[in-house]
Amino acid sequence: MSSISQIPIQILPAGDGLTGQAEAVLTEIVEMLGRLLETGVGDSIDLRSLPLSPADKLWLDAKLGKGEVAINIDAGGRSLVTETAISGVWKVEHRDIEGRMVAELIEVAAVPEIVKPHKTDIEKAYGNLRTSLKQFS
Amino acid sequence: MEKGETLLEHMEREGMSRRTFLKYCASLASLMALPPSAAAAMAEALGKARRPSVIWLPFQECTGCTESITRSNAPSVEGMIFDMISLDYQETLMAAAGFQAEEALQNAMKENYGKYVLIIDGSVSTGLDGAYSCIGGRSNLDSLKEAAKGAAAIIALGTCASFGGIPKANPNPTGAVAVSDIIKDKPIINISGCPPIPVVITGVIAHYLTFGTVPELDKHGRPKAFYGETIHDRCYRRPFYDQGKFAKTFDDEGARNGWCLFELGCKGPVTYNACATTKWNDGTSFPIESGHGCIGCSEPDFWDAGGFYKALSTAASPLKYVGAAAAVGAAAGVAVSFANRARKSAAKAAHETTTTSDLEK
């Protein structure tokens, strides 16, 4: 095979099969972003609970675009947190140990919840680190 | 999990991070149709939960329900939830047998009286005082009545326990009934399906542990989070139904194009279950995605509904077809019925090979 274009895979144009759901999701994101600015409280949308067609998803991805930050999390399987081109709007994909998608969210927040360490964990880490430092002194 | 230990303590001991737990809760919230923001609250509540005692009694059943749950891939959300409960009695899974097994059951009921969750799979035989199905010399009917007395809640797992299922199908020789036909004074959650979807029982247990209550139920006692919509509502082939594009046989152009299987007897429009979203075999697909219509296995009396390959609108079936698009579907179905009858007559006259669809008419 001389060129990649000869591989017989065709990607359907995003305009084909749109149900109108993606536009509704985008409207909801705008509302959430407004609330985040006003109150500082974030929110999220569970994409798997919505009957979005493949075309809807492509359309939404195209509208949200790609931002500068991508975070890989290795906790009970891979999770990928990517910033969209719209600041404060993140795409969060959780996979289990065998790579199956278990949750797909749009999260509107300064930093997605899963990225932040829990206060208890920081306290525990602080204690552990202090203890190990004492062993050297 | 050690006795008295909370789930979070257990997970930390097993080397799982809080982030992993939060992630599991996000996937559980998604499964349970809770808002994503509920994940953090769930993690908080579930983390503090202590495992409840669970007693699982199998009655008139084929063990398909147990297979469905135990064959779900581990490690998984299901695996994690099963770590959260103390499964004190389950004949198929436990090592003990005979007298020791029965003693374990009695001890579990005594020690956790009023607090344990009782899971029943299989229907309850009432014919000849329940003599058609006995374990350890006692009828299922007796065992159910005794175990139900000390239960905090009952989960009827599978269509047999929920509605009588296949044992109750005509002519019902054993007098099979559902758990809810016998027990009237306890909260009963029906998780129907033949077999039920593994993550549904996971979700119900997680809900019970998180909120300490049974989830909101529909008119058939099924959790609305999973049985709130029909297969048809969430089917990816639904747009073809709306466009009037139907497969007429299992190998015609429509079938190859993935058109709606309504005319081939799909019971999706009257069947409430989560197959279209949670799917089966590690989320690979569900029957309609594999080219076969839904047989309505999570509905009462699905076995006697008049034929798996009859279009809903043609059969005088217990699975009633109502809905916004019913008129369109009914018109299409009636046309199919006439077409099938004509095809059968023509095939008979010409001594051609008849199809499954012809045989149903």
mmCIF file with all atom_site columns, N, CA and C in Angstrom, chain A residues 43-46 48-51 73 75-79 94-98 100 102-103 105 113-118 120-121 124, chain B residues 12 17-20 22-24 26-31 33-37 40 44 73-77 233-234 239 277 282-283:
data_model
loop_
_atom_site.group_PDB
_atom_site.id
_atom_site.type_symbol
_atom_site.label_atom_id
_atom_site.label_alt_id
_atom_site.label_comp_id
_atom_site.label_asym_id
_atom_site.label_entity_id
_atom_site.label_seq_id
_atom_site.pdbx_PDB_ins_code
_atom_site.Cartn_x
_atom_site.Cartn_y
_atom_site.Cartn_z
_atom_site.occupancy
_atom_site.B_iso_or_equiv
_atom_site.pdbx_formal_charge
_atom_site.auth_seq_id
_atom_site.auth_comp_id
_atom_site.auth_asym_id
_atom_site.auth_atom_id
_atom_site.pdbx_PDB_model_num
ATOM 1   N N  . ASP A 1 43  ? -19.231 22.114 38.077 1.00 0.00 ? 43  ASP A N  1
ATOM 2   C CA . ASP A 1 43  ? -20.288 21.133 37.806 1.00 0.00 ? 43  ASP A CA 1
ATOM 3   C C  . ASP A 1 43  ? -19.805 20.201 36.703 1.00 0.00 ? 43  ASP A C  1
ATOM 4   N N  . SER A 1 44  ? -20.557 19.164 36.439 1.00 0.00 ? 44  SER A N  1
ATOM 5   C CA . SER A 1 44  ? -20.129 18.262 35.364 1.00 0.00 ? 44  SER A CA 1
ATOM 6   C C  . SER A 1 44  ? -21.314 17.612 34.660 1.00 0.00 ? 44  SER A C  1
ATOM 7   N N  . ILE A 1 45  ? -21.040 17.097 33.475 1.00 0.00 ? 45  ILE A N  1
ATOM 8   C CA . ILE A 1 45  ? -22.069 16.440 32.658 1.00 0.00 ? 45  ILE A CA 1
ATOM 9   C C  . ILE A 1 45  ? -21.582 15.029 32.341 1.00 0.00 ? 45  ILE A C  1
ATOM 10  N N  . ASP A 1 46  ? -22.468 14.049 32.569 1.00 0.00 ? 46  ASP A N  1
ATOM 11  C CA . ASP A 1 46  ? -22.131 12.654 32.282 1.00 0.00 ? 46  ASP A CA 1
ATOM 12  C C  . ASP A 1 46  ? -22.492 12.363 30.826 1.00 0.00 ? 46  ASP A C  1
ATOM 13  N N  . ARG A 1 48  ? -22.002 9.760  29.043 1.00 0.00 ? 48  ARG A N  1
ATOM 14  C CA . ARG A 1 48  ? -22.488 8.402  28.755 1.00 0.00 ? 48  ARG A CA 1
ATOM 15  C C  . ARG A 1 48  ? -23.972 8.236  29.053 1.00 0.00 ? 48  ARG A C  1
ATOM 16  N N  . SER A 1 49  ? -24.530 9.153  29.841 1.00 0.00 ? 49  SER A N  1
ATOM 17  C CA . SER A 1 49  ? -25.953 9.018  30.161 1.00 0.00 ? 49  SER A CA 1
ATOM 18  C C  . SER A 1 49  ? -26.820 9.677  29.089 1.00 0.00 ? 49  SER A C  1
ATOM 19  N N  . LEU A 1 50  ? -26.194 10.325 28.136 1.00 0.00 ? 50  LEU A N  1
ATOM 20  C CA . LEU A 1 50  ? -26.957 11.002 27.084 1.00 0.00 ? 50  LEU A CA 1
ATOM 21  C C  . LEU A 1 50  ? -26.906 10.198 25.783 1.00 0.00 ? 50  LEU A C  1
ATOM 22  N N  . PRO A 1 51  ? -28.024 10.074 25.099 1.00 0.00 ? 51  PRO A N  1
ATOM 23  C CA . PRO A 1 51  ? -28.012 9.316  23.845 1.00 0.00 ? 51  PRO A CA 1
ATOM 24  C C  . PRO A 1 51  ? -27.407 10.124 22.691 1.00 0.00 ? 51  PRO A C  1
ATOM 25  N N  . ILE A 1 73  ? -3.735  10.060 34.625 1.00 0.00 ? 73  ILE A N  1
ATOM 26  C CA . ILE A 1 73  ? -3.824  9.588  36.011 1.00 0.00 ? 73  ILE A CA 1
ATOM 27  C C  . ILE A 1 73  ? -3.822  8.064  35.986 1.00 0.00 ? 73  ILE A C  1
ATOM 28  N N  . ALA A 1 75  ? -4.795  5.397  38.323 1.00 0.00 ? 75  ALA A N  1
ATOM 29  C CA . ALA A 1 75  ? -5.450  5.018  39.581 1.00 0.00 ? 75  ALA A CA 1
ATOM 30  C C  . ALA A 1 75  ? -6.561  4.034  39.258 1.00 0.00 ? 75  ALA A C  1
ATOM 31  N N  . GLY A 1 76  ? -6.311  2.759  39.488 1.00 0.00 ? 76  GLY A N  1
ATOM 32  C CA . GLY A 1 76  ? -7.304  1.730  39.152 1.00 0.00 ? 76  GLY A CA 1
ATOM 33  C C  . GLY A 1 76  ? -7.598  1.742  37.671 1.00 0.00 ? 76  GLY A C  1
ATOM 34  N N  . GLY A 1 77  ? -6.582  1.898  36.849 1.00 0.00 ? 77  GLY A N  1
ATOM 35  C CA . GLY A 1 77  ? -6.746  2.050  35.398 1.00 0.00 ? 77  GLY A CA 1
ATOM 36  C C  . GLY A 1 77  ? -6.412  3.474  34.994 1.00 0.00 ? 77  GLY A C  1
ATOM 37  N N  . ARG A 1 78  ? -6.285  3.693  33.722 1.00 0.00 ? 78  ARG A N  1
ATOM 38  C CA . ARG A 1 78  ? -5.903  5.024  33.227 1.00 0.00 ? 78  ARG A CA 1
ATOM 39  C C  . ARG A 1 78  ? -7.085  5.994  33.226 1.00 0.00 ? 78  ARG A C  1
ATOM 40  N N  . SER A 1 79  ? -6.770  7.232  33.537 1.00 0.00 ? 79  SER A N  1
ATOM 41  C CA . SER A 1 79  ? -7.751  8.307  33.351 1.00 0.00 ? 79  SER A CA 1
ATOM 42  C C  . SER A 1 79  ? -7.059  9.413  32.574 1.00 0.00 ? 79  SER A C  1
ATOM 43  N N  . HIS A 1 94  ? -12.489 8.152  32.298 1.00 0.00 ? 94  HIS A N  1
ATOM 44  C CA . HIS A 1 94  ? -11.983 7.156  33.245 1.00 0.00 ? 94  HIS A CA 1
ATOM 45  C C  . HIS A 1 94  ? -12.043 5.780  32.601 1.00 0.00 ? 94  HIS A C  1
ATOM 46  N N  . ARG A 1 95  ? -10.950 5.041  32.666 1.00 0.00 ? 95  ARG A N  1
ATOM 47  C CA . ARG A 1 95  ? -10.939 3.652  32.183 1.00 0.00 ? 95  ARG A CA 1
ATOM 48  C C  . ARG A 1 95  ? -10.566 2.731  33.337 1.00 0.00 ? 95  ARG A C  1
ATOM 49  N N  . ASP A 1 96  ? -11.058 1.474  33.273 1.00 0.00 ? 96  ASP A N  1
ATOM 50  C CA . ASP A 1 96  ? -10.688 0.527  34.323 1.00 0.00 ? 96  ASP A CA 1
ATOM 51  C C  . ASP A 1 96  ? -9.357  -0.135 33.982 1.00 0.00 ? 96  ASP A C  1
ATOM 52  N N  . ILE A 1 97  ? -8.946  -1.088 34.817 1.00 0.00 ? 97  ILE A N  1
ATOM 53  C CA . ILE A 1 97  ? -7.620  -1.706 34.654 1.00 0.00 ? 97  ILE A CA 1
ATOM 54  C C  . ILE A 1 97  ? -7.483  -2.363 33.276 1.00 0.00 ? 97  ILE A C  1
ATOM 55  N N  . GLU A 1 98  ? -8.606  -2.853 32.743 1.00 0.00 ? 98  GLU A N  1
ATOM 56  C CA . GLU A 1 98  ? -8.532  -3.521 31.447 1.00 0.00 ? 98  GLU A CA 1
ATOM 57  C C  . GLU A 1 98  ? -8.789  -2.575 30.274 1.00 0.00 ? 98  GLU A C  1
ATOM 58  N N  . ARG A 1 100 ? -11.315 -0.516 29.722 1.00 0.00 ? 100 ARG A N  1
ATOM 59  C CA . ARG A 1 100 ? -12.696 -0.214 29.325 1.00 0.00 ? 100 ARG A CA 1
ATOM 60  C C  . ARG A 1 100 ? -13.109 1.138  29.892 1.00 0.00 ? 100 ARG A C  1
ATOM 61  N N  . VAL A 1 102 ? -15.199 3.611  31.764 1.00 0.00 ? 102 VAL A N  1
ATOM 62  C CA . VAL A 1 102 ? -16.204 3.481  32.818 1.00 0.00 ? 102 VAL A CA 1
ATOM 63  C C  . VAL A 1 102 ? -16.927 4.803  33.106 1.00 0.00 ? 102 VAL A C  1
ATOM 64  N N  . ALA A 1 103 ? -16.348 5.900  32.693 1.00 0.00 ? 103 ALA A N  1
ATOM 65  C CA . ALA A 1 103 ? -17.035 7.182  32.838 1.00 0.00 ? 103 ALA A CA 1
ATOM 66  C C  . ALA A 1 103 ? -16.431 8.193  31.869 1.00 0.00 ? 103 ALA A C  1
ATOM 67  N N  . LEU A 1 105 ? -16.869 12.285 31.198 1.00 0.00 ? 105 LEU A N  1
ATOM 68  C CA . LEU A 1 105 ? -17.512 13.489 31.731 1.00 0.00 ? 105 LEU A CA 1
ATOM 69  C C  . LEU A 1 105 ? -16.983 14.759 31.088 1.00 0.00 ? 105 LEU A C  1
ATOM 70  N N  . GLU A 1 113 ? -11.929 17.638 39.900 1.00 0.00 ? 113 GLU A N  1
ATOM 71  C CA . GLU A 1 113 ? -11.898 17.067 41.252 1.00 0.00 ? 113 GLU A CA 1
ATOM 72  C C  . GLU A 1 113 ? -10.892 15.927 41.388 1.00 0.00 ? 113 GLU A C  1
ATOM 73  N N  . ILE A 1 114 ? -10.835 15.065 40.380 1.00 0.00 ? 114 ILE A N  1
ATOM 74  C CA . ILE A 1 114 ? -9.987  13.865 40.460 1.00 0.00 ? 114 ILE A CA 1
ATOM 75  C C  . ILE A 1 114 ? -8.499  14.220 40.520 1.00 0.00 ? 114 ILE A C  1
ATOM 76  N N  . VAL A 1 115 ? -8.156  15.396 40.032 1.00 0.00 ? 115 VAL A N  1
ATOM 77  C CA . VAL A 1 115 ? -6.739  15.796 39.996 1.00 0.00 ? 115 VAL A CA 1
ATOM 78  C C  . VAL A 1 115 ? -6.255  16.245 41.381 1.00 0.00 ? 115 VAL A C  1
ATOM 79  N N  . LYS A 1 116 ? -7.171  16.886 42.119 1.00 0.00 ? 116 LYS A N  1
ATOM 80  C CA . LYS A 1 116 ? -6.770  17.463 43.409 1.00 0.00 ? 116 LYS A CA 1
ATOM 81  C C  . LYS A 1 116 ? -6.510  16.361 44.453 1.00 0.00 ? 116 LYS A C  1
ATOM 82  N N  . PRO A 1 117 ? -5.426  16.470 45.213 1.00 0.00 ? 117 PRO A N  1
ATOM 83  C CA . PRO A 1 117 ? -5.243  15.505 46.302 1.00 0.00 ? 117 PRO A CA 1
ATOM 84  C C  . PRO A 1 117 ? -6.176  15.840 47.461 1.00 0.00 ? 117 PRO A C  1
ATOM 85  N N  . HIS A 1 118 ? -6.639  14.810 48.187 1.00 0.00 ? 118 HIS A N  1
ATOM 86  C CA . HIS A 1 118 ? -7.525  15.020 49.330 1.00 0.00 ? 118 HIS A CA 1
ATOM 87  C C  . HIS A 1 118 ? -6.708  15.517 50.525 1.00 0.00 ? 118 HIS A C  1
ATOM 88  N N  . THR A 1 120 ? -6.859  14.836 53.640 1.00 0.00 ? 120 THR A N  1
ATOM 89  C CA . THR A 1 120 ? -6.400  13.749 54.523 1.00 0.00 ? 120 THR A CA 1
ATOM 90  C C  . THR A 1 120 ? -5.125  13.107 53.980 1.00 0.00 ? 120 THR A C  1
ATOM 91  N N  . ASP A 1 121 ? -5.084  12.943 52.654 1.00 0.00 ? 121 ASP A N  1
ATOM 92  C CA . ASP A 1 121 ? -3.904  12.327 52.032 1.00 0.00 ? 121 ASP A CA 1
ATOM 93  C C  . ASP A 1 121 ? -2.680  13.242 52.187 1.00 0.00 ? 121 ASP A C  1
ATOM 94  N N  . LYS A 1 124 ? -1.480  12.951 55.703 1.00 0.00 ? 124 LYS A N  1
ATOM 95  C CA . LYS A 1 124 ? -0.790  11.673 55.909 1.00 0.00 ? 124 LYS A CA 1
ATOM 96  C C  . LYS A 1 124 ? 0.613   11.733 55.283 1.00 0.00 ? 124 LYS A C  1
ATOM 97  N N  . GLU B 2 12  ? -7.620  1.220  51.661 1.00 0.00 ? 12  GLU B N  1
ATOM 98  C CA . GLU B 2 12  ? -6.275  1.730  51.954 1.00 0.00 ? 12  GLU B CA 1
ATOM 99  C C  . GLU B 2 12  ? -5.344  0.582  52.333 1.00 0.00 ? 12  GLU B C  1
ATOM 100 N N  . SER B 2 17  ? -5.755  3.843  46.273 1.00 0.00 ? 17  SER B N  1
ATOM 101 C CA . SER B 2 17  ? -5.728  5.255  46.639 1.00 0.00 ? 17  SER B CA 1
ATOM 102 C C  . SER B 2 17  ? -7.145  5.833  46.702 1.00 0.00 ? 17  SER B C  1
ATOM 103 N N  . ARG B 2 18  ? -7.232  6.960  47.355 1.00 0.00 ? 18  ARG B N  1
ATOM 104 C CA . ARG B 2 18  ? -8.518  7.662  47.448 1.00 0.00 ? 18  ARG B CA 1
ATOM 105 C C  . ARG B 2 18  ? -8.987  8.083  46.047 1.00 0.00 ? 18  ARG B C  1
ATOM 106 N N  . ARG B 2 19  ? -8.010  8.398  45.213 1.00 0.00 ? 19  ARG B N  1
ATOM 107 C CA . ARG B 2 19  ? -8.341  8.802  43.847 1.00 0.00 ? 19  ARG B CA 1
ATOM 108 C C  . ARG B 2 19  ? -9.014  7.648  43.083 1.00 0.00 ? 19  ARG B C  1
ATOM 109 N N  . THR B 2 20  ? -8.479  6.437  43.308 1.00 0.00 ? 20  THR B N  1
ATOM 110 C CA . THR B 2 20  ? -9.084  5.250  42.676 1.00 0.00 ? 20  THR B CA 1
ATOM 111 C C  . THR B 2 20  ? -10.531 5.109  43.138 1.00 0.00 ? 20  THR B C  1
ATOM 112 N N  . LEU B 2 22  ? -12.508 7.466  44.312 1.00 0.00 ? 22  LEU B N  1
ATOM 113 C CA . LEU B 2 22  ? -13.323 8.550  43.751 1.00 0.00 ? 22  LEU B CA 1
ATOM 114 C C  . LEU B 2 22  ? -13.700 8.233  42.298 1.00 0.00 ? 22  LEU B C  1
ATOM 115 N N  . LYS B 2 23  ? -12.759 7.620  41.612 1.00 0.00 ? 23  LYS B N  1
ATOM 116 C CA . LYS B 2 23  ? -13.001 7.246  40.220 1.00 0.00 ? 23  LYS B CA 1
ATOM 117 C C  . LYS B 2 23  ? -14.084 6.156  40.121 1.00 0.00 ? 23  LYS B C  1
ATOM 118 N N  . TYR B 2 24  ? -14.001 5.171  41.014 1.00 0.00 ? 24  TYR B N  1
ATOM 119 C CA . TYR B 2 24  ? -15.039 4.139  41.054 1.00 0.00 ? 24  TYR B CA 1
ATOM 120 C C  . TYR B 2 24  ? -16.402 4.760  41.339 1.00 0.00 ? 24  TYR B C  1
ATOM 121 N N  . ALA B 2 26  ? -17.316 7.763  40.613 1.00 0.00 ? 26  ALA B N  1
ATOM 122 C CA . ALA B 2 26  ? -17.764 8.493  39.419 1.00 0.00 ? 26  ALA B CA 1
ATOM 123 C C  . ALA B 2 26  ? -18.430 7.522  38.444 1.00 0.00 ? 26  ALA B C  1
ATOM 124 N N  . SER B 2 27  ? -17.841 6.325  38.303 1.00 0.00 ? 27  SER B N  1
ATOM 125 C CA . SER B 2 27  ? -18.442 5.355  37.380 1.00 0.00 ? 27  SER B CA 1
ATOM 126 C C  . SER B 2 27  ? -19.741 4.797  37.941 1.00 0.00 ? 27  SER B C  1
ATOM 127 N N  . LEU B 2 28  ? -19.793 4.639  39.280 1.00 0.00 ? 28  LEU B N  1
ATOM 128 C CA . LEU B 2 28  ? -21.040 4.161  39.906 1.00 0.00 ? 28  LEU B CA 1
ATOM 129 C C  . LEU B 2 28  ? -22.152 5.190  39.744 1.00 0.00 ? 28  LEU B C  1
ATOM 130 N N  . ALA B 2 29  ? -21.803 6.470  39.959 1.00 0.00 ? 29  ALA B N  1
ATOM 131 C CA . ALA B 2 29  ? -22.797 7.539  39.809 1.00 0.00 ? 29  ALA B CA 1
ATOM 132 C C  . ALA B 2 29  ? -23.338 7.537  38.384 1.00 0.00 ? 29  ALA B C  1
ATOM 133 N N  . SER B 2 30  ? -22.451 7.302  37.427 1.00 0.00 ? 30  SER B N  1
ATOM 134 C CA . SER B 2 30  ? -22.865 7.250  36.029 1.00 0.00 ? 30  SER B CA 1
ATOM 135 C C  . SER B 2 30  ? -23.821 6.083  35.802 1.00 0.00 ? 30  SER B C  1
ATOM 136 N N  . LEU B 2 31  ? -23.479 4.911  36.377 1.00 0.00 ? 31  LEU B N  1
ATOM 137 C CA . LEU B 2 31  ? -24.332 3.724  36.241 1.00 0.00 ? 31  LEU B CA 1
ATOM 138 C C  . LEU B 2 31  ? -25.705 3.942  36.861 1.00 0.00 ? 31  LEU B C  1
ATOM 139 N N  . ALA B 2 33  ? -27.304 6.636  37.237 1.00 0.00 ? 33  ALA B N  1
ATOM 140 C CA . ALA B 2 33  ? -27.981 7.809  36.685 1.00 0.00 ? 33  ALA B CA 1
ATOM 141 C C  . ALA B 2 33  ? -28.066 8.934  37.700 1.00 0.00 ? 33  ALA B C  1
ATOM 142 N N  . LEU B 2 34  ? -27.074 9.011  38.585 1.00 0.00 ? 34  LEU B N  1
ATOM 143 C CA . LEU B 2 34  ? -27.002 10.131 39.527 1.00 0.00 ? 34  LEU B CA 1
ATOM 144 C C  . LEU B 2 34  ? -26.208 11.234 38.854 1.00 0.00 ? 34  LEU B C  1
ATOM 145 N N  . PRO B 2 35  ? -26.416 12.478 39.270 1.00 0.00 ? 35  PRO B N  1
ATOM 146 C CA . PRO B 2 35  ? -25.611 13.539 38.665 1.00 0.00 ? 35  PRO B CA 1
ATOM 147 C C  . PRO B 2 35  ? -24.132 13.306 38.980 1.00 0.00 ? 35  PRO B C  1
ATOM 148 N N  . PRO B 2 36  ? -23.232 13.650 38.047 1.00 0.00 ? 36  PRO B N  1
ATOM 149 C CA . PRO B 2 36  ? -21.806 13.412 38.278 1.00 0.00 ? 36  PRO B CA 1
ATOM 150 C C  . PRO B 2 36  ? -21.293 14.044 39.561 1.00 0.00 ? 36  PRO B C  1
ATOM 151 N N  . SER B 2 37  ? -21.932 15.163 39.945 1.00 0.00 ? 37  SER B N  1
ATOM 152 C CA . SER B 2 37  ? -21.497 15.845 41.169 1.00 0.00 ? 37  SER B CA 1
ATOM 153 C C  . SER B 2 37  ? -21.741 14.985 42.407 1.00 0.00 ? 37  SER B C  1
ATOM 154 N N  . ALA B 2 40  ? -18.554 12.653 44.561 1.00 0.00 ? 40  ALA B N  1
ATOM 155 C CA . ALA B 2 40  ? -17.786 12.991 45.757 1.00 0.00 ? 40  ALA B CA 1
ATOM 156 C C  . ALA B 2 40  ? -18.580 12.647 47.025 1.00 0.00 ? 40  ALA B C  1
ATOM 157 N N  . GLU B 2 44  ? -17.702 9.808  49.930 1.00 0.00 ? 44  GLU B N  1
ATOM 158 C CA . GLU B 2 44  ? -17.708 10.124 51.362 1.00 0.00 ? 44  GLU B CA 1
ATOM 159 C C  . GLU B 2 44  ? -18.550 9.100  52.132 1.00 0.00 ? 44  GLU B C  1
ATOM 160 N N  . ASN B 2 73  ? -16.281 -9.394 34.656 1.00 0.00 ? 73  ASN B N  1
ATOM 161 C CA . ASN B 2 73  ? -14.823 -9.331 34.742 1.00 0.00 ? 73  ASN B CA 1
ATOM 162 C C  . ASN B 2 73  ? -14.300 -8.678 36.010 1.00 0.00 ? 73  ASN B C  1
ATOM 163 N N  . ALA B 2 74  ? -13.391 -9.315 36.641 1.00 0.00 ? 74  ALA B N  1
ATOM 164 C CA . ALA B 2 74  ? -12.715 -8.743 37.812 1.00 0.00 ? 74  ALA B CA 1
ATOM 165 C C  . ALA B 2 74  ? -11.263 -8.427 37.415 1.00 0.00 ? 74  ALA B C  1
ATOM 166 N N  . PRO B 2 75  ? -10.633 -7.440 37.952 1.00 0.00 ? 75  PRO B N  1
ATOM 167 C CA . PRO B 2 75  ? -11.162 -6.506 38.938 1.00 0.00 ? 75  PRO B CA 1
ATOM 168 C C  . PRO B 2 75  ? -12.057 -5.452 38.284 1.00 0.00 ? 75  PRO B C  1
ATOM 169 N N  . SER B 2 76  ? -13.104 -5.150 38.933 1.00 0.00 ? 76  SER B N  1
ATOM 170 C CA . SER B 2 76  ? -14.082 -4.247 38.346 1.00 0.00 ? 76  SER B CA 1
ATOM 171 C C  . SER B 2 76  ? -14.870 -3.585 39.454 1.00 0.00 ? 76  SER B C  1
ATOM 172 N N  . VAL B 2 77  ? -15.808 -2.758 39.033 1.00 0.00 ? 77  VAL B N  1
ATOM 173 C CA . VAL B 2 77  ? -16.691 -2.129 40.017 1.00 0.00 ? 77  VAL B CA 1
ATOM 174 C C  . VAL B 2 77  ? -17.451 -3.224 40.754 1.00 0.00 ? 77  VAL B C  1
ATOM 175 N N  . ASP B 2 233 ? -36.141 3.302  23.771 1.00 0.00 ? 233 ASP B N  1
ATOM 176 C CA . ASP B 2 233 ? -35.805 4.708  24.017 1.00 0.00 ? 233 ASP B CA 1
ATOM 177 C C  . ASP B 2 233 ? -34.312 4.965  23.869 1.00 0.00 ? 233 ASP B C  1
ATOM 178 N N  . ARG B 2 234 ? -33.507 3.994  24.287 1.00 0.00 ? 234 ARG B N  1
ATOM 179 C CA . ARG B 2 234 ? -32.054 4.178  24.290 1.00 0.00 ? 234 ARG B CA 1
ATOM 180 C C  . ARG B 2 234 ? -31.352 3.419  23.160 1.00 0.00 ? 234 ARG B C  1
ATOM 181 N N  . PRO B 2 239 ? -33.421 5.868  15.488 1.00 0.00 ? 239 PRO B N  1
ATOM 182 C CA . PRO B 2 239 ? -33.673 6.789  14.361 1.00 0.00 ? 239 PRO B CA 1
ATOM 183 C C  . PRO B 2 239 ? -34.244 6.073  13.133 1.00 0.00 ? 239 PRO B C  1
ATOM 184 N N  . THR B 2 277 ? -27.613 0.716  27.202 1.00 0.00 ? 277 THR B N  1
ATOM 185 C CA . THR B 2 277 ? -26.572 1.641  27.661 1.00 0.00 ? 277 THR B CA 1
ATOM 186 C C  . THR B 2 277 ? -25.432 0.918  28.382 1.00 0.00 ? 277 THR B C  1
ATOM 187 N N  . ASP B 2 282 ? -18.596 -7.243 28.893 1.00 0.00 ? 282 ASP B N  1
ATOM 188 C CA . ASP B 2 282 ? -17.633 -6.150 29.076 1.00 0.00 ? 282 ASP B CA 1
ATOM 189 C C  . ASP B 2 282 ? -17.977 -4.948 28.220 1.00 0.00 ? 282 ASP B C  1
ATOM 190 N N  . GLY B 2 283 ? -19.239 -4.670 28.065 1.00 0.00 ? 283 GLY B N  1
ATOM 191 C CA . GLY B 2 283 ? -19.660 -3.494 27.306 1.00 0.00 ? 283 GLY B CA 1
ATOM 192 C C  . GLY B 2 283 ? -19.502 -3.651 25.808 1.00 0.00 ? 283 GLY B C  1
#
